[in-house]
């Protein structure tokens, strides 16, 4: 009999229920206080907790444990150790100590460090993050206890994505609590940033994938003429699920539910072959861990169904790319969503202060936010006539837009209401109408009781966007708290502060269509940055203003920020280097041989036709066209080869990234252009690569 969803959910997680059941009461209480951010971890309880975890894991069939961390590669890392501890009688017992739970010492020398650590200084540390529950992962026959961990160098520098996220959550909580106290809150102990990331992805049949070195090595197609049919019928979004895809989604959900990942929403996305999964939101830290698990599990389950899951931001040119909408809000430990406007937002002071703080933070640190979404894949989306644009602006909608304008004029005194929606059919219910419409084109939209940051790319960890959001909002809240704490008349002071924010930062609010040329011009007038290039975006990270911000809130030091910038720019260069080399290889060893053979066939038939006394006009014209495209392809390939050679030799990591952007990418475009034109005229039987039509439509 199949297990029910209720039984399956969280069955592989050492969650609160499991801890309560298996830990002595005092140990449970102490650990819970640490998990809730109220007390540091008491090292004395670590042995007891480790032992209980081990017993639980071994009962479920686990043989190994691992510290699971998120180095700057953007992927996760793990090194497994068995629980075995051989005894003198030649047998073994299963052991797991508090020290093994709390700390690991992986060799850090092969992870990106951005110069924070010389290669000979190999030691690194992982530290158990008890705020994200341990879980068992089943990989084939291998069952392992996973311990979510932070990762740092021997010198204590953060080398991972988790550490700054946790630090930023502390910073945000500290400042938000100060503001809440000033506004009379006496019940909350902590403010938590919450995140619900919507994950977009493509599925392609494995047989096509295996015939495309570009997909195998780079995750995206480097060649491919458009399919005669793309997404113009608007018939894929929310369309009926294909049975094979639905079965994949079912197995994916079951696997995720076991891990406690609350996969909730699933549907077809805009492009053919594109889909989305959204979980129920959780704390930014757990959501980030769970999103990594979601991506890994998607890839794993897809293979079981003879699909391959493509997480790349732009696997196919000409149809929609994939993003990861980062839904973000603030909530108190006692369950209040601070971005919930309630029914009369104009007099909801807590809401207004959090809303205005976020608006100011996003306006003031727009470049930094833009940097969090900069990578090679996302460059194909942002600023390339696709959703969303590279200009950061905020959508508030009618109701809040109106309140924000009232604030700018001195104070908000009323809230517009939505009313009812009548459908004109007596059997259909009257629907309460929302106060604002949605806006799909905005990169940063207020959506009911949270902000939705739509720029992150589908492959990216949610750590970056969230630790930056948390830190910039903490910074603004700190300023507000400073003034409120020193004020005799808090209400009046707050009113003035909000008005000041509305006046000074109203320029970042935009409720119109973000895709138009007019907006680009208008944004320029408002001096909002429009950073199209990832390299330019990444270079901003170490601006003095940003270093000061992160140091002040103890999220990242100047040295850590410099290291990160170097790592991200090098990753940019290396990703393009791999793409360029893959492209050259495919051009030279697959496409050119095929098109040369085709040209030979055309030549033979042109000659045979003349020999037979007929006119070979069409054949010679085709031959000429093919030959001229072959020439263009071959010359593009040699330009590309030269560009790669130049770029790879550049020592300075910024100049190198610029060379990949300015020389290598344009050469890649040349090569692709000729090859894609050839694909449209060459015999389909000869063309060495599966077509866009096959990959996007055949299941
Ligand atoms: P959309 O209509 O924008 O596609 P979805 O239902 O696909 O919306 O996803 C919305 C996401 O926002 C979900 O992951 C949901 O859990 C998340 N979300 C809802 N409320 C909050 C909140 N308070 N904080 C963070 N995320 C939230
Ligand atoms: Mg969605």
XYZ file of C-alpha atoms and ligand atoms in Angstrom:
727
model
C 0.000 0.000 0.000
C 1.333 3.430 -0.810
C 2.165 5.751 2.070
C 0.048 8.821 2.604
C 1.492 12.282 2.067
C 1.107 12.957 5.787
C 3.291 9.943 6.612
C 5.858 10.784 3.962
C 6.260 14.476 4.769
C 9.404 15.095 6.790
C 9.946 11.356 7.325
C 13.662 11.794 6.565
C 14.110 14.876 8.750
C 15.252 15.030 12.344
C 12.670 17.739 12.865
C 11.161 19.298 15.945
C 8.828 16.334 16.457
C 11.727 13.846 16.235
C 13.879 15.954 18.575
C 11.109 16.259 21.114
C 10.587 12.507 21.021
C 14.222 11.456 21.173
C 16.054 14.063 23.242
C 15.971 14.380 27.057
C 13.678 17.272 27.954
C 16.384 19.634 29.214
C 18.564 18.955 26.165
C 15.632 19.553 23.843
C 14.813 22.837 25.594
C 18.385 24.055 25.432
C 18.760 23.170 21.743
C 15.419 24.749 20.925
C 16.548 28.028 22.459
C 19.581 28.022 20.172
C 17.477 27.157 17.135
C 15.149 30.049 17.982
C 18.135 32.369 18.145
C 17.792 33.066 21.859
C 20.944 31.417 23.241
C 24.308 30.249 21.873
C 24.771 26.500 21.480
C 25.690 24.774 24.740
C 28.622 22.477 23.851
C 27.725 20.204 26.769
C 24.602 18.932 24.996
C 26.281 18.151 21.669
C 27.163 14.541 22.542
C 23.616 13.711 23.569
C 22.136 15.311 20.472
C 24.651 13.579 18.180
C 23.908 10.212 19.691
C 20.159 10.647 19.316
C 20.597 11.715 15.708
C 22.805 8.733 14.993
C 20.332 6.266 16.534
C 17.513 7.786 14.511
C 19.537 7.729 11.288
C 20.841 4.188 11.770
C 17.310 2.900 12.444
C 16.357 4.327 9.070
C 19.252 2.536 7.386
C 21.848 5.312 7.229
C 25.464 4.225 7.359
C 27.196 7.584 6.910
C 27.017 11.218 7.948
C 28.316 14.330 6.253
C 28.666 18.026 6.852
C 26.746 19.584 3.989
C 27.861 23.065 3.006
C 27.587 25.662 0.278
C 30.951 26.811 -1.031
C 31.229 29.714 -3.447
C 30.795 27.395 -6.433
C 27.056 27.900 -5.988
C 26.631 24.151 -5.580
C 26.673 22.122 -2.375
C 29.554 20.041 -1.065
C 29.699 16.948 1.112
C 32.231 14.401 2.305
C 30.779 11.243 3.799
C 32.103 9.383 6.845
C 30.707 6.073 8.082
C 29.455 5.862 11.669
C 31.599 2.738 12.168
C 34.111 2.582 14.982
C 35.919 -0.795 14.959
C 36.287 -2.595 18.318
C 39.251 -4.730 19.451
C 37.244 -7.944 18.915
C 37.161 -7.303 15.174
C 33.587 -6.013 15.170
C 32.258 -2.469 15.082
C 29.958 -0.171 16.923
C 28.162 2.788 15.361
C 29.374 6.048 16.842
C 28.825 9.747 16.320
C 30.194 12.300 18.770
C 29.171 15.831 19.608
C 32.421 17.051 18.121
C 31.757 15.242 14.864
C 28.307 16.806 14.763
C 29.474 20.314 15.594
C 32.583 20.629 13.511
C 34.212 19.253 10.394
C 37.643 19.915 8.950
C 37.438 19.467 5.211
C 40.428 20.305 3.074
C 39.487 23.762 1.823
C 42.207 24.142 -0.755
C 40.169 23.063 -3.746
C 37.245 25.386 -3.136
C 37.173 28.937 -4.477
C 38.582 31.347 -1.897
C 39.280 34.455 -3.952
C 42.762 34.751 -2.503
C 41.616 34.505 1.120
C 43.725 31.430 1.535
C 46.948 30.318 -0.129
C 46.745 26.811 -1.581
C 49.236 25.376 0.889
C 47.041 26.563 3.766
C 44.588 23.802 3.223
C 42.598 23.663 6.394
C 38.983 24.767 6.472
C 36.199 24.284 8.982
C 32.547 23.413 8.747
C 30.259 24.268 11.630
C 26.848 22.709 12.286
C 23.975 25.133 11.644
C 21.311 23.887 14.038
C 18.738 26.332 12.654
C 18.328 24.109 9.591
C 17.359 20.536 10.520
C 19.553 17.527 9.704
C 18.074 15.027 7.261
C 18.715 11.718 5.585
C 19.288 11.651 1.862
C 18.735 8.476 -0.099
C 21.028 8.179 -3.096
C 20.466 4.780 -4.593
C 21.340 2.317 -1.869
C 23.359 4.871 0.059
C 21.633 6.544 3.004
C 23.489 9.425 4.637
C 22.754 11.788 7.504
C 23.201 15.341 6.193
C 24.233 18.084 8.595
C 23.640 21.588 7.202
C 26.839 23.528 7.911
C 28.639 26.817 7.476
C 32.102 26.763 5.911
C 35.051 29.009 6.719
C 38.812 29.143 6.254
C 41.466 28.408 8.886
C 41.631 32.165 9.432
C 37.889 32.388 10.104
C 36.876 34.003 6.805
C 33.508 32.938 5.406
C 34.026 30.821 2.290
C 30.392 29.975 1.743
C 26.870 31.205 1.103
C 25.358 30.278 4.452
C 27.548 32.304 6.812
C 26.664 35.780 5.488
C 23.011 34.779 5.285
C 22.927 33.775 8.952
C 24.847 36.898 9.955
C 22.432 39.079 7.952
C 19.432 37.465 9.626
C 20.900 38.396 13.012
C 21.580 41.955 11.873
C 18.051 42.347 10.559
C 16.523 40.913 13.693
C 18.514 43.248 15.935
C 17.481 46.406 14.091
C 13.887 45.382 13.399
C 13.386 44.501 17.081
C 14.613 47.948 18.106
C 12.000 49.536 15.835
C 9.248 47.179 17.007
C 10.008 47.988 20.643
C 9.757 51.705 19.915
C 6.352 51.037 18.377
C 5.158 49.329 21.524
C 5.709 45.652 20.723
C 6.390 43.761 23.957
C 5.770 40.175 22.881
C 8.193 39.422 20.032
C 11.741 38.274 20.711
C 13.082 38.030 17.201
C 12.383 39.085 13.638
C 12.977 36.508 10.939
C 13.339 37.048 7.213
C 11.216 34.609 5.257
C 11.684 33.384 1.723
C 9.644 31.382 -0.766
C 11.626 30.869 -3.984
C 9.709 29.928 -7.140
C 11.983 27.656 -9.159
C 11.709 27.556 -12.951
C 13.280 24.764 -15.001
C 13.197 22.967 -18.331
C 12.876 19.263 -19.039
C 14.304 17.750 -22.219
C 14.352 14.161 -23.281
C 17.598 12.543 -22.256
C 18.230 11.096 -25.726
C 18.377 14.610 -27.228
C 20.484 15.945 -24.370
C 23.114 13.266 -24.845
C 23.571 14.257 -28.472
C 24.311 17.867 -27.505
C 27.740 18.519 -25.997
C 26.652 22.105 -25.319
C 23.868 20.954 -22.999
C 26.094 18.360 -21.371
C 28.997 20.737 -20.686
C 27.359 24.146 -20.327
C 23.675 23.552 -19.570
C 22.540 25.641 -22.524
C 22.322 25.336 -26.286
C 25.142 27.224 -27.981
C 23.656 26.544 -31.405
C 20.102 26.120 -32.614
C 17.875 27.766 -35.174
C 14.483 28.792 -33.795
C 11.739 26.213 -33.935
C 8.968 27.069 -36.434
C 6.722 27.053 -33.399
C 7.835 28.723 -30.192
C 5.745 30.204 -27.390
C 3.656 32.539 -29.574
C 0.421 30.619 -29.040
C 0.558 31.342 -25.282
C -0.641 27.804 -24.846
C 1.996 26.330 -22.569
C 1.655 28.561 -19.488
C -0.681 26.805 -17.034
C -1.486 24.275 -19.791
C -2.526 20.682 -19.111
C 0.363 18.677 -17.713
C 1.830 16.078 -20.037
C 1.485 12.669 -18.397
C 5.204 11.975 -18.428
C 5.916 15.360 -16.873
C 3.159 14.933 -14.279
C 4.646 11.600 -13.232
C 8.043 13.243 -12.899
C 6.481 15.978 -10.753
C 4.804 13.382 -8.552
C 8.053 11.542 -7.888
C 9.849 14.837 -7.341
C 7.267 15.948 -4.785
C 7.468 12.676 -2.870
C 11.239 12.888 -2.715
C 11.125 16.521 -1.588
C 8.379 15.923 0.959
C 10.487 13.187 2.567
C 13.176 15.828 3.032
C 10.667 18.198 4.590
C 10.730 20.484 1.551
C 7.186 21.811 1.268
C 6.841 21.640 -2.523
C 3.395 23.103 -3.070
C 2.733 24.682 -6.465
C 3.544 23.151 -9.847
C 2.631 24.205 -13.346
C 3.707 24.605 -16.948
C 5.628 27.841 -17.533
C 5.626 30.185 -20.537
C 8.062 28.398 -22.839
C 7.354 24.949 -24.221
C 9.290 22.450 -22.100
C 9.428 24.870 -19.135
C 7.924 24.299 -15.681
C 7.814 25.785 -12.186
C 7.801 24.566 -8.620
C 7.119 26.773 -5.603
C 7.347 25.717 -1.960
C 5.556 27.086 1.075
C 7.855 29.803 2.402
C 10.154 29.291 5.395
C 13.011 31.141 7.078
C 15.493 32.516 4.543
C 18.109 30.078 5.788
C 15.974 26.937 5.573
C 14.494 28.136 2.268
C 18.004 28.486 0.843
C 18.986 24.984 1.959
C 15.714 23.609 0.638
C 16.107 25.354 -2.694
C 19.518 23.714 -3.136
C 17.912 20.373 -2.332
C 15.081 21.129 -4.752
C 17.482 21.800 -7.612
C 19.549 18.700 -6.879
C 16.458 16.540 -6.539
C 14.988 17.848 -9.789
C 18.136 16.794 -11.618
C 18.184 13.404 -9.940
C 14.517 12.536 -10.487
C 14.540 13.786 -14.086
C 17.146 11.156 -14.987
C 14.884 8.447 -13.543
C 12.287 9.501 -16.079
C 14.717 9.708 -18.988
C 14.494 13.465 -18.873
C 17.269 15.897 -18.115
C 16.402 18.915 -15.968
C 17.977 22.141 -17.230
C 18.299 24.756 -14.507
C 20.233 27.209 -16.677
C 18.866 30.762 -16.992
C 18.744 30.550 -20.763
C 18.891 27.032 -22.176
C 17.211 28.046 -25.453
C 17.472 31.302 -27.379
C 14.238 32.877 -28.543
C 11.966 31.499 -25.827
C 11.667 32.489 -22.172
C 14.564 31.980 -19.832
C 14.280 30.703 -16.271
C 14.342 32.752 -13.108
C 13.865 32.199 -9.443
C 11.347 34.646 -8.017
C 12.546 35.375 -4.516
C 9.500 36.098 -2.347
C 10.698 37.837 0.781
C 9.100 39.143 3.932
C 9.708 39.743 7.617
C 7.956 37.961 10.391
C 8.214 37.910 14.170
C 8.884 34.761 16.153
C 5.310 35.030 17.423
C 3.883 34.864 13.948
C 3.246 38.419 12.778
C 4.042 39.155 9.117
C 5.436 42.681 9.260
C 4.678 43.281 5.586
C 1.009 42.397 5.959
C -0.873 45.639 5.222
C -4.106 44.551 6.931
C -7.374 46.120 5.826
C -6.389 49.725 6.534
C -2.702 49.982 5.670
C -2.646 53.791 6.029
C -2.875 53.501 9.813
C -0.821 50.299 10.199
C 2.380 51.884 11.484
C 4.433 48.714 11.691
C 3.567 47.839 8.129
C 4.284 51.343 6.851
C 7.649 51.519 8.539
C 8.741 48.137 7.132
C 7.407 49.019 3.685
C 9.168 52.381 3.628
C 12.387 50.893 5.023
C 12.417 48.334 2.211
C 11.730 50.979 -0.432
C 14.535 53.192 0.843
C 16.926 50.247 1.096
C 16.214 49.061 -2.442
C 16.615 52.557 -3.860
C 19.780 53.329 -1.938
C 21.429 49.974 -2.651
C 19.998 49.174 -6.089
C 23.473 48.464 -7.491
C 24.224 45.989 -4.782
C 20.947 44.206 -5.329
C 21.694 44.125 -9.048
C 25.086 42.557 -8.264
C 23.422 39.673 -6.417
C 21.819 38.489 -9.641
C 24.815 38.867 -11.943
C 26.135 35.752 -13.625
C 26.684 34.606 -17.200
C 23.322 32.874 -17.505
C 21.299 35.763 -16.149
C 22.997 38.159 -18.556
C 20.799 36.614 -21.259
C 17.708 37.653 -19.294
C 18.374 40.972 -17.569
C 18.499 43.878 -19.952
C 18.147 41.635 -22.985
C 14.495 42.401 -23.758
C 13.299 39.727 -21.451
C 11.647 39.694 -18.057
C 12.677 41.430 -15.926
C 14.717 44.424 -17.085
C 18.044 45.387 -15.526
C 16.649 48.586 -13.986
C 15.596 48.094 -10.394
C 12.271 49.673 -9.565
C 9.475 48.812 -7.166
C 5.859 48.055 -7.988
C 3.472 49.021 -5.197
C 0.126 48.832 -6.971
C -2.801 51.254 -6.739
C -3.583 51.086 -3.057
C -0.059 51.305 -1.650
C 1.069 53.618 -4.426
C -1.661 55.990 -3.291
C -0.710 55.675 0.373
C 2.953 56.253 -0.446
C 1.977 59.458 -2.284
C -0.099 60.549 0.710
C 2.947 59.958 2.906
C 5.032 62.165 0.664
C 2.500 64.916 1.190
C 2.767 64.715 4.958
C 0.785 61.682 6.133
C -1.517 58.861 5.038
C -5.137 59.268 6.014
C -7.057 56.736 3.923
C -6.780 53.402 2.109
C -8.533 52.596 -1.143
C -10.548 49.403 -1.090
C -10.908 46.725 -3.712
C -14.665 46.095 -3.661
C -16.397 43.089 -5.177
C -16.057 41.489 -8.570
C -19.366 40.386 -10.108
C -19.109 37.855 -12.911
C -22.706 38.257 -14.099
C -23.618 34.605 -13.673
C -25.958 33.852 -10.787
C -24.340 30.498 -10.027
C -20.835 31.958 -9.690
C -19.722 33.492 -6.395
C -18.993 37.184 -5.957
C -15.223 37.544 -5.572
C -13.651 40.030 -3.173
C -11.430 42.098 -5.421
C -7.799 42.769 -4.466
C -6.870 46.364 -3.885
C -4.225 46.248 -6.591
C -3.647 44.422 -9.837
C -0.490 42.391 -10.390
C 2.385 43.642 -12.450
C 4.385 40.915 -14.147
C 7.037 43.219 -15.553
C 8.393 44.675 -12.322
C 11.699 43.368 -10.976
C 10.687 44.071 -7.377
C 6.975 43.887 -6.775
C 4.864 44.131 -3.675
C 2.553 41.127 -3.927
C -0.019 41.280 -1.140
C 2.035 40.660 2.001
C 5.600 40.234 0.738
C 7.992 41.538 -1.862
C 8.791 39.429 -4.890
C 12.318 39.992 -6.224
C 12.096 38.624 -9.741
C 15.630 39.115 -10.981
C 17.494 36.131 -9.499
C 18.507 33.510 -12.035
C 17.238 29.953 -11.907
C 20.635 28.436 -11.028
C 21.458 30.915 -8.293
C 21.502 30.265 -4.593
C 18.905 32.392 -2.793
C 21.575 33.266 -0.252
C 22.918 36.312 -2.124
C 19.645 38.135 -2.766
C 18.463 37.452 0.778
C 21.586 38.382 2.673
C 21.752 41.624 0.746
C 18.052 42.385 1.276
C 18.370 41.613 4.973
C 21.454 43.779 5.381
C 20.237 46.815 3.467
C 16.906 46.782 5.287
C 18.732 46.346 8.621
C 20.781 49.430 7.763
C 17.706 51.572 7.104
C 15.910 50.235 10.179
C 18.947 51.085 12.274
C 18.665 54.725 11.195
C 14.960 54.732 12.022
C 15.538 53.059 15.413
C 18.240 55.605 16.301
C 15.800 58.452 15.762
C 12.842 56.790 17.429
C 14.736 55.745 20.533
C 15.840 59.330 21.078
C 12.457 60.857 20.443
C 9.950 62.109 23.014
C 7.121 62.069 20.499
C 7.651 58.804 18.614
C 4.503 59.041 16.530
C 5.378 62.453 15.212
C 9.014 61.499 14.581
C 7.948 58.416 12.670
C 5.473 60.392 10.603
C 8.268 62.763 9.601
C 10.656 59.907 8.849
C 8.143 58.190 6.590
C 7.380 61.409 4.754
C 11.075 61.990 4.212
C 11.506 58.494 2.774
C 8.477 58.907 0.506
C 9.823 62.205 -0.818
C 13.416 61.091 -1.289
C 12.866 57.562 -2.557
C 9.609 57.879 -4.484
C 11.734 57.795 -7.625
C 12.256 54.041 -7.319
C 8.507 53.372 -7.359
C 7.141 52.566 -10.809
C 3.770 50.954 -11.457
C 3.854 50.942 -15.267
C 5.169 48.562 -17.917
C 8.845 47.900 -17.260
C 9.452 46.476 -20.747
C 8.988 49.699 -22.695
C 11.622 52.001 -24.184
C 9.880 54.940 -22.464
C 10.610 53.419 -19.069
C 14.294 53.102 -19.900
C 14.342 56.828 -20.711
C 12.249 57.781 -17.711
C 14.473 55.711 -15.409
C 17.499 57.515 -16.759
C 15.837 60.857 -15.939
C 15.217 59.595 -12.418
C 18.898 58.541 -12.301
C 18.080 54.925 -11.550
C 20.990 52.683 -12.536
C 20.544 50.468 -15.608
C 23.390 47.970 -15.419
C 23.125 45.512 -18.276
C 26.468 43.813 -17.907
C 27.201 41.285 -15.173
C 30.810 42.427 -15.029
C 29.787 46.029 -14.317
C 27.322 44.808 -11.717
C 29.902 42.656 -9.922
C 32.469 45.443 -9.889
C 30.100 47.506 -7.664
C 30.275 45.016 -4.797
C 33.419 46.517 -3.347
C 32.336 50.180 -3.569
C 33.336 51.908 -0.334
C 29.666 52.423 0.549
C 29.039 48.667 0.341
C 32.125 47.629 2.283
C 31.115 50.037 5.036
C 27.583 48.650 5.096
C 28.581 45.002 5.396
C 31.318 45.651 7.930
C 29.044 47.749 10.119
C 26.456 44.955 10.335
C 29.099 42.211 10.680
C 27.838 40.387 7.604
C 31.043 40.361 5.540
C 34.414 42.025 6.005
C 36.114 44.067 3.303
C 38.491 41.162 2.677
C 35.586 38.740 2.327
C 33.816 41.079 -0.095
C 36.916 41.456 -2.248
C 37.351 37.699 -2.291
C 33.755 37.182 -3.333
C 34.031 39.686 -6.138
C 37.117 37.933 -7.436
C 35.427 34.528 -7.216
C 32.304 35.722 -9.017
C 34.221 37.474 -11.790
C 36.455 34.468 -12.286
C 33.406 32.218 -12.410
C 31.980 34.526 -15.069
C 35.139 34.243 -17.157
C 35.467 30.502 -16.732
C 31.833 29.839 -17.617
C 32.250 31.760 -20.865
C 35.579 30.073 -21.497
C 33.919 26.652 -21.277
C 31.064 27.752 -23.496
C 33.447 29.188 -26.076
C 35.644 26.088 -26.160
C 32.611 23.810 -26.388
C 31.293 25.904 -29.224
C 34.584 25.703 -31.111
C 34.734 21.985 -30.644
C 31.193 21.494 -31.920
C 31.743 23.864 -34.827
C 34.938 22.189 -35.942
C 34.192 18.557 -35.234
C 30.458 18.294 -35.776
C 28.998 21.138 -37.778
C 31.772 21.884 -40.296
C 32.244 18.200 -41.276
C 28.493 17.811 -41.733
C 28.047 20.958 -43.813
C 31.146 20.194 -45.882
C 29.708 16.790 -46.678
C 26.443 18.462 -47.619
C 28.233 20.962 -49.862
C 29.987 18.008 -51.530
C 26.635 16.349 -52.159
C 25.264 19.526 -53.657
C 28.322 19.872 -55.889
C 28.014 16.290 -57.054
C 24.363 16.642 -57.876
C 24.901 20.024 -59.573
C 27.485 18.445 -61.826
C 25.394 15.354 -62.469
C 22.464 17.536 -63.481
C 24.567 19.461 -66.021
C 26.092 16.215 -67.292
C 22.586 14.941 -67.855
C 21.826 18.013 -69.957
C 19.529 19.856 -67.536
C 19.893 23.281 -65.869
C 21.325 23.269 -62.327
C 20.396 26.816 -61.317
C 18.826 25.940 -57.958
C 21.617 23.527 -57.045
C 24.387 26.026 -57.790
C 22.585 28.761 -55.889
C 22.162 26.502 -52.896
C 25.777 25.467 -53.154
C 26.948 29.079 -53.251
C 24.840 29.994 -50.253
C 26.044 26.991 -48.269
C 29.679 27.645 -49.194
C 29.502 31.296 -48.207
C 27.990 30.388 -44.821
C 30.663 27.731 -44.363
C 33.291 30.399 -44.984
C 31.608 32.701 -42.477
C 31.427 29.900 -39.917
C 35.069 28.942 -40.400
C 36.260 32.528 -40.158
C 34.055 33.121 -37.088
C 35.613 30.052 -35.512
C 39.119 31.354 -36.035
C 38.183 34.765 -34.625
C 36.722 32.967 -31.620
C 39.815 30.825 -31.183
C 41.967 33.955 -31.165
C 39.655 35.713 -28.702
C 39.777 32.779 -26.285
C 43.564 32.655 -26.508
C 43.789 36.353 -25.685
C 41.317 36.275 -22.822
C 42.728 33.232 -21.083
C 46.154 34.884 -20.894
C 44.967 37.985 -19.024
C 46.080 37.931 -15.399
C 43.904 40.697 -13.946
C 40.528 39.126 -13.162
C 38.509 42.250 -13.978
C 40.248 42.837 -17.309
C 39.884 39.161 -18.078
C 36.125 39.187 -17.471
C 35.857 42.297 -19.634
C 37.712 40.548 -22.421
C 35.349 37.577 -22.283
C 32.432 39.987 -22.430
C 33.787 42.303 -25.128
C 35.745 39.919 -27.377
C 34.737 36.321 -26.751
C 30.947 36.739 -26.568
C 30.720 38.738 -29.836
C 32.867 36.076 -31.565
C 30.553 33.381 -30.207
C 27.615 35.280 -31.673
C 29.326 35.291 -35.087
C 29.839 31.540 -35.006
C 26.318 30.860 -33.854
C 24.794 33.129 -36.422
C 26.336 31.320 -39.421
C 25.699 27.897 -37.960
C 22.044 28.651 -37.237
C 21.542 29.886 -40.793
C 23.108 26.700 -42.101
C 20.809 24.618 -39.936
C 17.840 26.158 -41.742
C 19.006 25.044 -45.208
C 21.013 21.878 -44.664
C 19.449 18.428 -45.049
C 17.908 17.574 -41.644
C 19.269 14.031 -41.940
C 22.807 15.370 -42.054
C 22.514 18.003 -39.306
C 24.437 16.568 -36.361
C 22.393 18.104 -33.523
C 18.811 17.604 -32.309
C 16.717 20.641 -33.284
C 14.923 23.149 -31.065
C 11.581 21.748 -32.279
C 12.551 18.247 -31.151
C 13.955 19.316 -27.791
C 11.123 21.692 -26.889
C 8.174 19.694 -28.162
C 8.924 15.955 -28.225
C 8.270 14.016 -25.035
P 3.055 33.591 -8.149
O 1.612 33.794 -8.324
O 3.816 34.850 -7.899
O 3.670 32.714 -9.201
P 3.445 31.340 -6.339
O 2.255 30.819 -5.634
O 4.013 30.539 -7.466
O 3.131 32.846 -6.763
O 4.621 31.571 -5.298
C 4.538 32.475 -4.260
C 5.634 32.157 -3.292
O 5.660 33.178 -2.287
C 5.448 30.832 -2.551
O 6.657 30.149 -2.473
C 4.985 31.307 -1.182
O 5.268 30.401 -0.139
C 5.809 32.562 -1.032
N 5.341 33.425 0.065
C 4.080 33.652 0.485
N 4.078 34.414 1.603
C 5.382 34.685 1.906
C 6.050 35.399 2.952
N 5.374 36.001 3.916
N 7.395 35.431 2.931
C 8.093 34.828 1.960
N 7.516 34.154 0.965
C 6.183 34.060 0.928
Mg 4.627 31.167 -9.480
